[in-house]
């Protein structure tokens, strides 16, 4: 007669044994994932992806492309970009959504910058471009030659000059082309107009992007028309056109942090990173601390752009890197310089560069 053997205890032991094996394997996989997420290990594929704040103006994007090339080809870090305007991208840097911003403009961002610095959310690595002027009250030089008495922001309260700049969309007020929505200067310019008592005399026009701002000025300049608006020293039109800033009261801290009824202080332009980069990519931090891409160097790039219609920031970065090894090689280690040089010779393109628009 067949007698069923009671092997329930044995099956329970087997099940518990299998469960223990699965549990140990799961713990091991989680540990490996945690190490990779923290940037640990020796493999290049485990290095942190460095996300650049792709501010929507030319100088910032060219600096990004140069830095990305160096970081990917010289130091083997993956890179990426997030396109946007000043204010949202700065909040992204504070949160760690982006890791590197090549142009922090002060005093435009003074309040948010000081707050983030005090909270330990950002780290300054030095300057890029250096110092630069900016103004919301720029006109073509030929216009001041035609109207010599038009030399101050107070003149915009004069009916003669309001009519000079007025358009069908401004209801008799002077048309002032200000900053792109989302740029820090958009808020500053509006505060200045209020502080100067120009609200009844000036109508602010917000361009869709930096290219639209420049096209508006260049279109007026080519026709010899009146134009009033915002520009800065390293922007392409300011580098190639003859422009004049209307006189304003001089900058003071007291004015700037209250009414803003005074001129911009010449900007200090900083490189900033999220603190994670200092811990996870010290070699990249050392390279950015050595960065010397100043206004003089950028002026050469702007001239190259002017002579190469259809070129974009990717093209400009490749041209500049190929022509200026004596500059960028001083920022990097010898090993990184060799790798960058080889990549340029082979025509390699960083995977993190956005596609040309």
mmCIF file of C-alpha atoms in Angstrom:
data_model
loop_
_atom_site.group_PDB
_atom_site.id
_atom_site.type_symbol
_atom_site.label_atom_id
_atom_site.label_comp_id
_atom_site.label_asym_id
_atom_site.label_seq_id
_atom_site.Cartn_x
_atom_site.Cartn_y
_atom_site.Cartn_z
ATOM 1 C CA UNK A 1 0.000 0.000 0.000
ATOM 2 C CA UNK A 2 1.237 3.423 -0.912
ATOM 3 C CA UNK A 3 1.826 5.651 2.055
ATOM 4 C CA UNK A 4 2.192 9.446 1.462
ATOM 5 C CA UNK A 5 5.337 10.775 3.101
ATOM 6 C CA UNK A 6 4.882 13.960 5.105
ATOM 7 C CA UNK A 7 7.654 16.207 3.619
ATOM 8 C CA UNK A 8 5.983 19.551 4.469
ATOM 9 C CA UNK A 9 8.832 20.645 6.787
ATOM 10 C CA UNK A 10 11.370 19.933 4.042
ATOM 11 C CA UNK A 11 9.402 21.922 1.444
ATOM 12 C CA UNK A 12 9.159 24.819 3.907
ATOM 13 C CA UNK A 13 12.917 24.782 4.351
ATOM 14 C CA UNK A 14 13.417 24.805 0.596
ATOM 15 C CA UNK A 15 11.015 27.717 0.153
ATOM 16 C CA UNK A 16 12.734 29.669 2.905
ATOM 17 C CA UNK A 17 16.109 28.896 1.358
ATOM 18 C CA UNK A 18 15.014 30.108 -2.072
ATOM 19 C CA UNK A 19 13.528 33.254 -0.514
ATOM 20 C CA UNK A 20 16.807 33.980 1.258
ATOM 21 C CA UNK A 21 18.765 33.599 -1.986
ATOM 22 C CA UNK A 22 16.386 35.925 -3.848
ATOM 23 C CA UNK A 23 16.522 38.449 -1.010
ATOM 24 C CA UNK A 24 20.329 38.456 -0.969
ATOM 25 C CA UNK A 25 20.453 38.926 -4.747
ATOM 26 C CA UNK A 26 17.963 41.784 -4.555
ATOM 27 C CA UNK A 27 19.986 43.517 -1.838
ATOM 28 C CA UNK A 28 23.149 43.135 -3.924
ATOM 29 C CA UNK A 29 21.477 44.658 -6.995
ATOM 30 C CA UNK A 30 20.166 47.579 -4.959
ATOM 31 C CA UNK A 31 23.634 48.203 -3.529
ATOM 32 C CA UNK A 32 25.163 48.275 -7.005
ATOM 33 C CA UNK A 33 22.456 50.684 -8.196
ATOM 34 C CA UNK A 34 23.045 52.959 -5.218
ATOM 35 C CA UNK A 35 26.780 53.116 -5.903
ATOM 36 C CA UNK A 36 26.153 53.945 -9.555
ATOM 37 C CA UNK A 37 23.626 56.629 -8.649
ATOM 38 C CA UNK A 38 26.163 58.276 -6.362
ATOM 39 C CA UNK A 39 28.792 58.310 -9.097
ATOM 40 C CA UNK A 40 30.917 55.656 -7.449
ATOM 41 C CA UNK A 41 33.083 53.114 -9.212
ATOM 42 C CA UNK A 42 35.927 53.419 -11.664
ATOM 43 C CA UNK A 43 34.083 52.971 -14.964
ATOM 44 C CA UNK A 44 33.584 55.985 -17.201
ATOM 45 C CA UNK A 45 29.941 54.994 -17.757
ATOM 46 C CA UNK A 46 29.288 55.599 -14.062
ATOM 47 C CA UNK A 47 30.328 59.249 -14.117
ATOM 48 C CA UNK A 48 27.630 61.805 -13.402
ATOM 49 C CA UNK A 49 25.888 63.319 -16.411
ATOM 50 C CA UNK A 50 26.541 67.056 -16.186
ATOM 51 C CA UNK A 51 23.534 69.077 -17.308
ATOM 52 C CA UNK A 52 24.262 72.609 -18.557
ATOM 53 C CA UNK A 53 21.783 75.485 -18.218
ATOM 54 C CA UNK A 54 21.303 76.400 -21.883
ATOM 55 C CA UNK A 55 20.414 80.058 -21.450
ATOM 56 C CA UNK A 56 18.675 81.402 -24.514
ATOM 57 C CA UNK A 57 21.292 83.838 -25.803
ATOM 58 C CA UNK A 58 24.336 83.275 -27.965
ATOM 59 C CA UNK A 59 27.319 83.869 -25.684
ATOM 60 C CA UNK A 60 25.977 81.506 -23.017
ATOM 61 C CA UNK A 61 25.307 78.768 -25.564
ATOM 62 C CA UNK A 62 28.738 79.083 -27.168
ATOM 63 C CA UNK A 63 30.401 78.841 -23.764
ATOM 64 C CA UNK A 64 28.255 75.784 -23.014
ATOM 65 C CA UNK A 65 29.302 74.051 -26.236
ATOM 66 C CA UNK A 66 32.988 74.730 -25.601
ATOM 67 C CA UNK A 67 32.723 73.490 -22.027
ATOM 68 C CA UNK A 68 30.689 70.429 -23.065
ATOM 69 C CA UNK A 69 33.300 69.491 -25.662
ATOM 70 C CA UNK A 70 36.066 69.696 -23.083
ATOM 71 C CA UNK A 71 34.071 67.817 -20.443
ATOM 72 C CA UNK A 72 33.007 64.973 -22.758
ATOM 73 C CA UNK A 73 36.144 64.556 -24.840
ATOM 74 C CA UNK A 74 38.750 65.442 -22.232
ATOM 75 C CA UNK A 75 37.232 64.119 -19.030
ATOM 76 C CA UNK A 76 34.765 61.435 -20.226
ATOM 77 C CA UNK A 77 31.673 62.822 -18.491
ATOM 78 C CA UNK A 78 28.350 62.626 -20.324
ATOM 79 C CA UNK A 79 26.674 66.017 -20.766
ATOM 80 C CA UNK A 80 23.224 67.329 -21.561
ATOM 81 C CA UNK A 81 21.466 70.708 -21.759
ATOM 82 C CA UNK A 82 18.174 72.217 -20.645
ATOM 83 C CA UNK A 83 17.120 75.199 -22.769
ATOM 84 C CA UNK A 84 15.410 78.103 -21.039
ATOM 85 C CA UNK A 85 15.472 81.611 -19.633
ATOM 86 C CA UNK A 86 17.365 83.066 -16.675
ATOM 87 C CA UNK A 87 14.827 82.760 -13.882
ATOM 88 C CA UNK A 88 13.564 79.171 -14.367
ATOM 89 C CA UNK A 89 17.041 77.830 -15.116
ATOM 90 C CA UNK A 90 18.472 79.436 -11.982
ATOM 91 C CA UNK A 91 15.800 77.725 -9.907
ATOM 92 C CA UNK A 92 16.717 74.499 -11.707
ATOM 93 C CA UNK A 93 20.373 74.984 -10.725
ATOM 94 C CA UNK A 94 19.383 75.527 -7.102
ATOM 95 C CA UNK A 95 17.380 72.279 -7.104
ATOM 96 C CA UNK A 96 20.063 70.300 -8.921
ATOM 97 C CA UNK A 97 17.974 69.815 -12.078
ATOM 98 C CA UNK A 98 20.893 71.411 -13.917
ATOM 99 C CA UNK A 99 24.499 71.345 -12.742
ATOM 100 C CA UNK A 100 26.481 74.053 -14.567
ATOM 101 C CA UNK A 101 25.523 77.626 -15.508
ATOM 102 C CA UNK A 102 28.181 79.480 -17.482
ATOM 103 C CA UNK A 103 26.627 82.960 -17.120
ATOM 104 C CA UNK A 104 25.159 84.218 -13.853
ATOM 105 C CA UNK A 105 24.573 87.959 -14.367
ATOM 106 C CA UNK A 106 24.901 90.214 -11.340
ATOM 107 C CA UNK A 107 23.402 92.622 -10.302
ATOM 108 C CA UNK A 108 20.417 91.322 -12.330
ATOM 109 C CA UNK A 109 20.135 88.247 -10.106
ATOM 110 C CA UNK A 110 21.567 89.709 -6.887
ATOM 111 C CA UNK A 111 18.716 88.831 -4.559
ATOM 112 C CA UNK A 112 18.163 85.258 -5.748
ATOM 113 C CA UNK A 113 21.910 84.659 -6.042
ATOM 114 C CA UNK A 114 22.685 85.829 -2.507
ATOM 115 C CA UNK A 115 19.836 83.745 -1.143
ATOM 116 C CA UNK A 116 21.009 80.603 -2.961
ATOM 117 C CA UNK A 117 24.623 81.203 -1.927
ATOM 118 C CA UNK A 118 23.660 81.583 1.728
ATOM 119 C CA UNK A 119 21.623 78.367 1.559
ATOM 120 C CA UNK A 120 24.563 76.422 0.100
ATOM 121 C CA UNK A 121 22.597 75.653 -3.076
ATOM 122 C CA UNK A 122 25.176 77.030 -5.526
ATOM 123 C CA UNK A 123 28.957 77.372 -5.737
ATOM 124 C CA UNK A 124 30.743 80.154 -7.639
ATOM 125 C CA UNK A 125 33.783 79.051 -9.670
ATOM 126 C CA UNK A 126 34.902 82.464 -10.936
ATOM 127 C CA UNK A 127 34.037 84.668 -13.889
ATOM 128 C CA UNK A 128 33.096 84.160 -17.525
ATOM 129 C CA UNK A 129 33.155 86.989 -20.057
ATOM 130 C CA UNK A 130 34.175 89.330 -17.232
ATOM 131 C CA UNK A 131 32.450 92.688 -16.785
ATOM 132 C CA UNK A 132 29.823 94.017 -19.189
ATOM 133 C CA UNK A 133 27.512 97.022 -19.573
ATOM 134 C CA UNK A 134 23.781 96.817 -20.108
ATOM 135 C CA UNK A 135 20.949 99.315 -20.448
ATOM 136 C CA UNK A 136 17.238 99.390 -21.201
ATOM 137 C CA UNK A 137 17.637 102.791 -22.889
ATOM 138 C CA UNK A 138 19.819 102.267 -25.962
ATOM 139 C CA UNK A 139 19.380 104.127 -29.258
ATOM 140 C CA UNK A 140 21.327 104.101 -32.556
ATOM 141 C CA UNK A 141 24.088 106.716 -32.695
ATOM 142 C CA UNK A 142 22.693 108.143 -35.937
ATOM 143 C CA UNK A 143 19.503 109.044 -34.081
ATOM 144 C CA UNK A 144 21.357 111.134 -31.538
ATOM 145 C CA UNK A 145 23.190 112.859 -34.382
ATOM 146 C CA UNK A 146 19.802 113.830 -35.818
ATOM 147 C CA UNK A 147 18.462 114.861 -32.385
ATOM 148 C CA UNK A 148 21.418 116.108 -30.313
ATOM 149 C CA UNK A 149 19.198 117.025 -27.364
ATOM 150 C CA UNK A 150 17.988 113.427 -27.061
ATOM 151 C CA UNK A 151 20.542 112.271 -24.519
ATOM 152 C CA UNK A 152 18.725 111.433 -21.267
ATOM 153 C CA UNK A 153 15.950 109.144 -20.065
ATOM 154 C CA UNK A 154 14.116 112.311 -18.963
ATOM 155 C CA UNK A 155 13.806 113.297 -22.629
ATOM 156 C CA UNK A 156 11.409 110.375 -23.123
ATOM 157 C CA UNK A 157 8.797 112.433 -21.254
ATOM 158 C CA UNK A 158 8.958 115.057 -24.020
ATOM 159 C CA UNK A 159 6.085 114.756 -26.514
ATOM 160 C CA UNK A 160 8.507 115.263 -29.410
ATOM 161 C CA UNK A 161 10.551 112.212 -28.501
ATOM 162 C CA UNK A 162 7.614 110.089 -27.434
ATOM 163 C CA UNK A 163 6.192 110.652 -30.912
ATOM 164 C CA UNK A 164 9.585 109.765 -32.447
ATOM 165 C CA UNK A 165 9.500 106.281 -30.929
ATOM 166 C CA UNK A 166 5.711 105.735 -30.967
ATOM 167 C CA UNK A 167 4.125 103.045 -33.125
ATOM 168 C CA UNK A 168 0.618 101.871 -33.927
ATOM 169 C CA UNK A 169 0.760 99.425 -31.016
ATOM 170 C CA UNK A 170 1.837 101.877 -28.301
ATOM 171 C CA UNK A 171 -1.005 104.398 -28.174
ATOM 172 C CA UNK A 172 1.224 107.439 -28.468
ATOM 173 C CA UNK A 173 3.834 106.233 -25.973
ATOM 174 C CA UNK A 174 7.463 105.596 -26.884
ATOM 175 C CA UNK A 175 8.005 101.976 -27.946
ATOM 176 C CA UNK A 176 10.750 100.351 -25.851
ATOM 177 C CA UNK A 177 11.877 96.828 -26.800
ATOM 178 C CA UNK A 178 12.788 95.291 -23.451
ATOM 179 C CA UNK A 179 13.981 91.854 -22.333
ATOM 180 C CA UNK A 180 12.639 88.418 -23.131
ATOM 181 C CA UNK A 181 10.044 87.187 -20.632
ATOM 182 C CA UNK A 182 11.867 85.036 -18.078
ATOM 183 C CA UNK A 183 15.129 87.010 -18.199
ATOM 184 C CA UNK A 184 16.046 88.785 -14.957
ATOM 185 C CA UNK A 185 16.387 92.088 -16.826
ATOM 186 C CA UNK A 186 12.700 91.930 -17.782
ATOM 187 C CA UNK A 187 11.798 92.563 -14.135
ATOM 188 C CA UNK A 188 14.592 95.133 -13.654
ATOM 189 C CA UNK A 189 13.633 97.156 -16.733
ATOM 190 C CA UNK A 190 9.981 97.319 -15.692
ATOM 191 C CA UNK A 191 11.032 98.507 -12.221
ATOM 192 C CA UNK A 192 13.313 101.155 -13.739
ATOM 193 C CA UNK A 193 10.547 102.553 -15.937
ATOM 194 C CA UNK A 194 8.282 102.762 -12.909
ATOM 195 C CA UNK A 195 11.041 104.281 -10.772
ATOM 196 C CA UNK A 196 11.811 106.938 -13.392
ATOM 197 C CA UNK A 197 8.143 107.892 -13.677
ATOM 198 C CA UNK A 198 8.042 106.771 -17.308
ATOM 199 C CA UNK A 199 4.963 104.576 -17.049
ATOM 200 C CA UNK A 200 2.789 107.151 -18.826
ATOM 201 C CA UNK A 201 5.397 107.800 -21.497
ATOM 202 C CA UNK A 202 6.910 104.423 -22.441
ATOM 203 C CA UNK A 203 5.248 101.213 -23.609
ATOM 204 C CA UNK A 204 7.262 98.038 -22.995
ATOM 205 C CA UNK A 205 7.422 95.500 -25.827
ATOM 206 C CA UNK A 206 8.645 92.011 -24.855
ATOM 207 C CA UNK A 207 10.367 90.173 -27.735
ATOM 208 C CA UNK A 208 9.781 86.463 -28.144
ATOM 209 C CA UNK A 209 13.451 85.582 -27.754
ATOM 210 C CA UNK A 210 16.943 87.055 -27.994
ATOM 211 C CA UNK A 211 17.021 86.608 -31.757
ATOM 212 C CA UNK A 212 13.789 88.623 -32.096
ATOM 213 C CA UNK A 213 15.234 91.392 -29.920
ATOM 214 C CA UNK A 214 18.327 91.611 -32.115
ATOM 215 C CA UNK A 215 16.361 91.375 -35.352
ATOM 216 C CA UNK A 216 14.156 94.256 -34.230
ATOM 217 C CA UNK A 217 17.187 96.476 -33.652
ATOM 218 C CA UNK A 218 19.069 95.410 -36.773
ATOM 219 C CA UNK A 219 15.973 95.890 -38.959
ATOM 220 C CA UNK A 220 15.519 99.446 -37.679
ATOM 221 C CA UNK A 221 19.249 100.185 -37.975
ATOM 222 C CA UNK A 222 19.446 99.054 -41.595
ATOM 223 C CA UNK A 223 16.566 101.391 -42.498
ATOM 224 C CA UNK A 224 17.821 104.274 -40.364
ATOM 225 C CA UNK A 225 14.631 104.222 -38.281
ATOM 226 C CA UNK A 226 14.263 105.273 -34.626
ATOM 227 C CA UNK A 227 14.790 102.481 -32.107
ATOM 228 C CA UNK A 228 14.765 102.367 -28.299
ATOM 229 C CA UNK A 229 15.410 99.308 -26.171
ATOM 230 C CA UNK A 230 17.588 96.965 -24.172
ATOM 231 C CA UNK A 231 21.082 95.871 -25.179
ATOM 232 C CA UNK A 232 24.282 94.686 -23.531
ATOM 233 C CA UNK A 233 27.929 94.941 -24.449
ATOM 234 C CA UNK A 234 28.595 91.343 -25.484
ATOM 235 C CA UNK A 235 25.442 90.989 -27.555
ATOM 236 C CA UNK A 236 26.109 90.758 -31.286
ATOM 237 C CA UNK A 237 24.470 94.074 -32.342
ATOM 238 C CA UNK A 238 26.339 95.961 -29.637
ATOM 239 C CA UNK A 239 29.610 94.543 -30.935
ATOM 240 C CA UNK A 240 29.036 95.537 -34.567
ATOM 241 C CA UNK A 241 26.653 98.535 -34.530
ATOM 242 C CA UNK A 242 27.211 102.114 -33.363
ATOM 243 C CA UNK A 243 24.880 102.496 -30.364
ATOM 244 C CA UNK A 244 24.405 105.080 -27.618
ATOM 245 C CA UNK A 245 23.034 104.731 -24.088
ATOM 246 C CA UNK A 246 20.744 107.484 -22.809
ATOM 247 C CA UNK A 247 22.040 109.059 -19.595
ATOM 248 C CA UNK A 248 20.695 107.760 -16.286
ATOM 249 C CA UNK A 249 21.476 108.493 -12.633
ATOM 250 C CA UNK A 250 24.517 106.528 -11.482
ATOM 251 C CA UNK A 251 24.126 103.166 -9.794
ATOM 252 C CA UNK A 252 24.056 102.990 -6.000
ATOM 253 C CA UNK A 253 23.235 100.018 -3.801
ATOM 254 C CA UNK A 254 20.537 102.035 -2.020
ATOM 255 C CA UNK A 255 18.832 102.839 -5.321
ATOM 256 C CA UNK A 256 19.179 99.355 -6.757
ATOM 257 C CA UNK A 257 17.666 97.556 -3.796
ATOM 258 C CA UNK A 258 14.727 99.992 -3.552
ATOM 259 C CA UNK A 259 13.386 101.857 -6.604
ATOM 260 C CA UNK A 260 15.946 100.869 -9.269
ATOM 261 C CA UNK A 261 15.690 104.439 -10.575
ATOM 262 C CA UNK A 262 19.343 104.373 -11.612
ATOM 263 C CA UNK A 263 21.599 102.822 -14.236
ATOM 264 C CA UNK A 264 22.677 99.208 -14.160
ATOM 265 C CA UNK A 265 26.006 98.616 -12.493
ATOM 266 C CA UNK A 266 28.421 96.997 -14.940
ATOM 267 C CA UNK A 267 27.614 93.316 -14.719
ATOM 268 C CA UNK A 268 29.796 90.695 -13.100
ATOM 269 C CA UNK A 269 29.260 87.410 -14.941
ATOM 270 C CA UNK A 270 29.952 84.265 -12.937
ATOM 271 C CA UNK A 271 30.248 80.535 -13.546
ATOM 272 C CA UNK A 272 28.180 78.597 -11.010
ATOM 273 C CA UNK A 273 27.646 74.921 -10.296
ATOM 274 C CA UNK A 274 25.406 72.880 -8.059
ATOM 275 C CA UNK A 275 27.319 71.579 -4.999
ATOM 276 C CA UNK A 276 26.997 67.989 -6.261
ATOM 277 C CA UNK A 277 29.461 68.831 -9.045
ATOM 278 C CA UNK A 278 32.145 69.818 -6.537
ATOM 279 C CA UNK A 279 31.848 66.380 -4.928
ATOM 280 C CA UNK A 280 31.303 64.255 -8.037
ATOM 281 C CA UNK A 281 33.402 66.005 -10.695
ATOM 282 C CA UNK A 282 36.365 67.775 -9.053
ATOM 283 C CA UNK A 283 38.395 67.613 -12.272
ATOM 284 C CA UNK A 284 35.669 69.515 -14.131
ATOM 285 C CA UNK A 285 35.492 72.048 -11.300
ATOM 286 C CA UNK A 286 39.258 72.613 -11.607
ATOM 287 C CA UNK A 287 38.872 73.184 -15.348
ATOM 288 C CA UNK A 288 36.058 75.705 -14.863
ATOM 289 C CA UNK A 289 38.045 77.560 -12.207
ATOM 290 C CA UNK A 290 40.775 78.023 -14.837
ATOM 291 C CA UNK A 291 38.289 79.313 -17.471
ATOM 292 C CA UNK A 292 39.429 82.539 -19.192
ATOM 293 C CA UNK A 293 36.864 83.015 -21.961
ATOM 294 C CA UNK A 294 36.456 86.792 -21.642
ATOM 295 C CA UNK A 295 34.834 89.593 -23.649
ATOM 296 C CA UNK A 296 37.902 90.017 -25.859
ATOM 297 C CA UNK A 297 37.780 86.365 -26.907
ATOM 298 C CA UNK A 298 34.032 86.459 -27.411
ATOM 299 C CA UNK A 299 34.282 89.543 -29.637
ATOM 300 C CA UNK A 300 36.355 87.434 -32.080
ATOM 301 C CA UNK A 301 33.626 84.760 -32.081
ATOM 302 C CA UNK A 302 30.955 87.396 -32.734
ATOM 303 C CA UNK A 303 32.946 88.691 -35.715
ATOM 304 C CA UNK A 304 33.259 85.117 -37.025
ATOM 305 C CA UNK A 305 29.480 84.713 -36.708
ATOM 306 C CA UNK A 306 28.980 87.926 -38.643
ATOM 307 C CA UNK A 307 31.114 86.541 -41.479
ATOM 308 C CA UNK A 308 29.536 83.061 -41.478
ATOM 309 C CA UNK A 309 25.821 83.325 -42.140
ATOM 310 C CA UNK A 310 23.926 80.225 -41.089
ATOM 311 C CA UNK A 311 26.465 79.134 -38.475
ATOM 312 C CA UNK A 312 25.185 78.109 -35.037
ATOM 313 C CA UNK A 313 26.694 77.759 -31.568
ATOM 314 C CA UNK A 314 27.961 74.238 -32.342
ATOM 315 C CA UNK A 315 29.814 75.500 -35.419
ATOM 316 C CA UNK A 316 31.277 78.422 -33.494
ATOM 317 C CA UNK A 317 32.502 76.200 -30.668
ATOM 318 C CA UNK A 318 34.252 73.825 -33.089
ATOM 319 C CA UNK A 319 35.849 76.742 -34.908
ATOM 320 C CA UNK A 320 37.025 78.360 -31.677
ATOM 321 C CA UNK A 321 38.394 75.139 -30.160
ATOM 322 C CA UNK A 322 40.275 74.310 -33.355
ATOM 323 C CA UNK A 323 41.778 77.796 -33.595
ATOM 324 C CA UNK A 324 42.578 78.423 -29.924
ATOM 325 C CA UNK A 325 44.369 75.407 -28.497
ATOM 326 C CA UNK A 326 46.841 77.774 -26.842
ATOM 327 C CA UNK A 327 43.975 79.104 -24.704
ATOM 328 C CA UNK A 328 41.875 76.065 -23.758
ATOM 329 C CA UNK A 329 44.913 73.837 -23.200
ATOM 330 C CA UNK A 330 45.820 76.005 -20.192
ATOM 331 C CA UNK A 331 42.498 75.087 -18.555
ATOM 332 C CA UNK A 332 42.927 71.308 -18.698
ATOM 333 C CA UNK A 333 45.346 68.557 -17.759
ATOM 334 C CA UNK A 334 47.867 67.294 -20.311
ATOM 335 C CA UNK A 335 45.994 64.011 -20.604
ATOM 336 C CA UNK A 336 42.712 65.834 -21.247
ATOM 337 C CA UNK A 337 44.383 68.128 -23.785
ATOM 338 C CA UNK A 338 45.663 65.123 -25.740
ATOM 339 C CA UNK A 339 42.187 63.568 -25.823
ATOM 340 C CA UNK A 340 40.505 66.833 -26.865
ATOM 341 C CA UNK A 341 43.091 67.394 -29.596
ATOM 342 C CA UNK A 342 42.528 63.873 -30.940
ATOM 343 C CA UNK A 343 38.757 64.328 -30.874
ATOM 344 C CA UNK A 344 39.015 67.571 -32.841
ATOM 345 C CA UNK A 345 41.323 65.915 -35.380
ATOM 346 C CA UNK A 346 38.803 63.078 -35.798
ATOM 347 C CA UNK A 347 35.844 65.452 -36.149
ATOM 348 C CA UNK A 348 34.065 64.045 -33.104
ATOM 349 C CA UNK A 349 30.898 65.755 -31.847
ATOM 350 C CA UNK A 350 29.756 65.597 -28.191
ATOM 351 C CA UNK A 351 26.716 63.425 -27.625
ATOM 352 C CA UNK A 352 25.274 66.071 -25.305
ATOM 353 C CA UNK A 353 25.227 68.871 -27.862
ATOM 354 C CA UNK A 354 21.695 69.705 -29.001
ATOM 355 C CA UNK A 355 21.006 69.254 -32.679
ATOM 356 C CA UNK A 356 21.457 72.354 -34.798
ATOM 357 C CA UNK A 357 18.179 74.208 -35.209
#
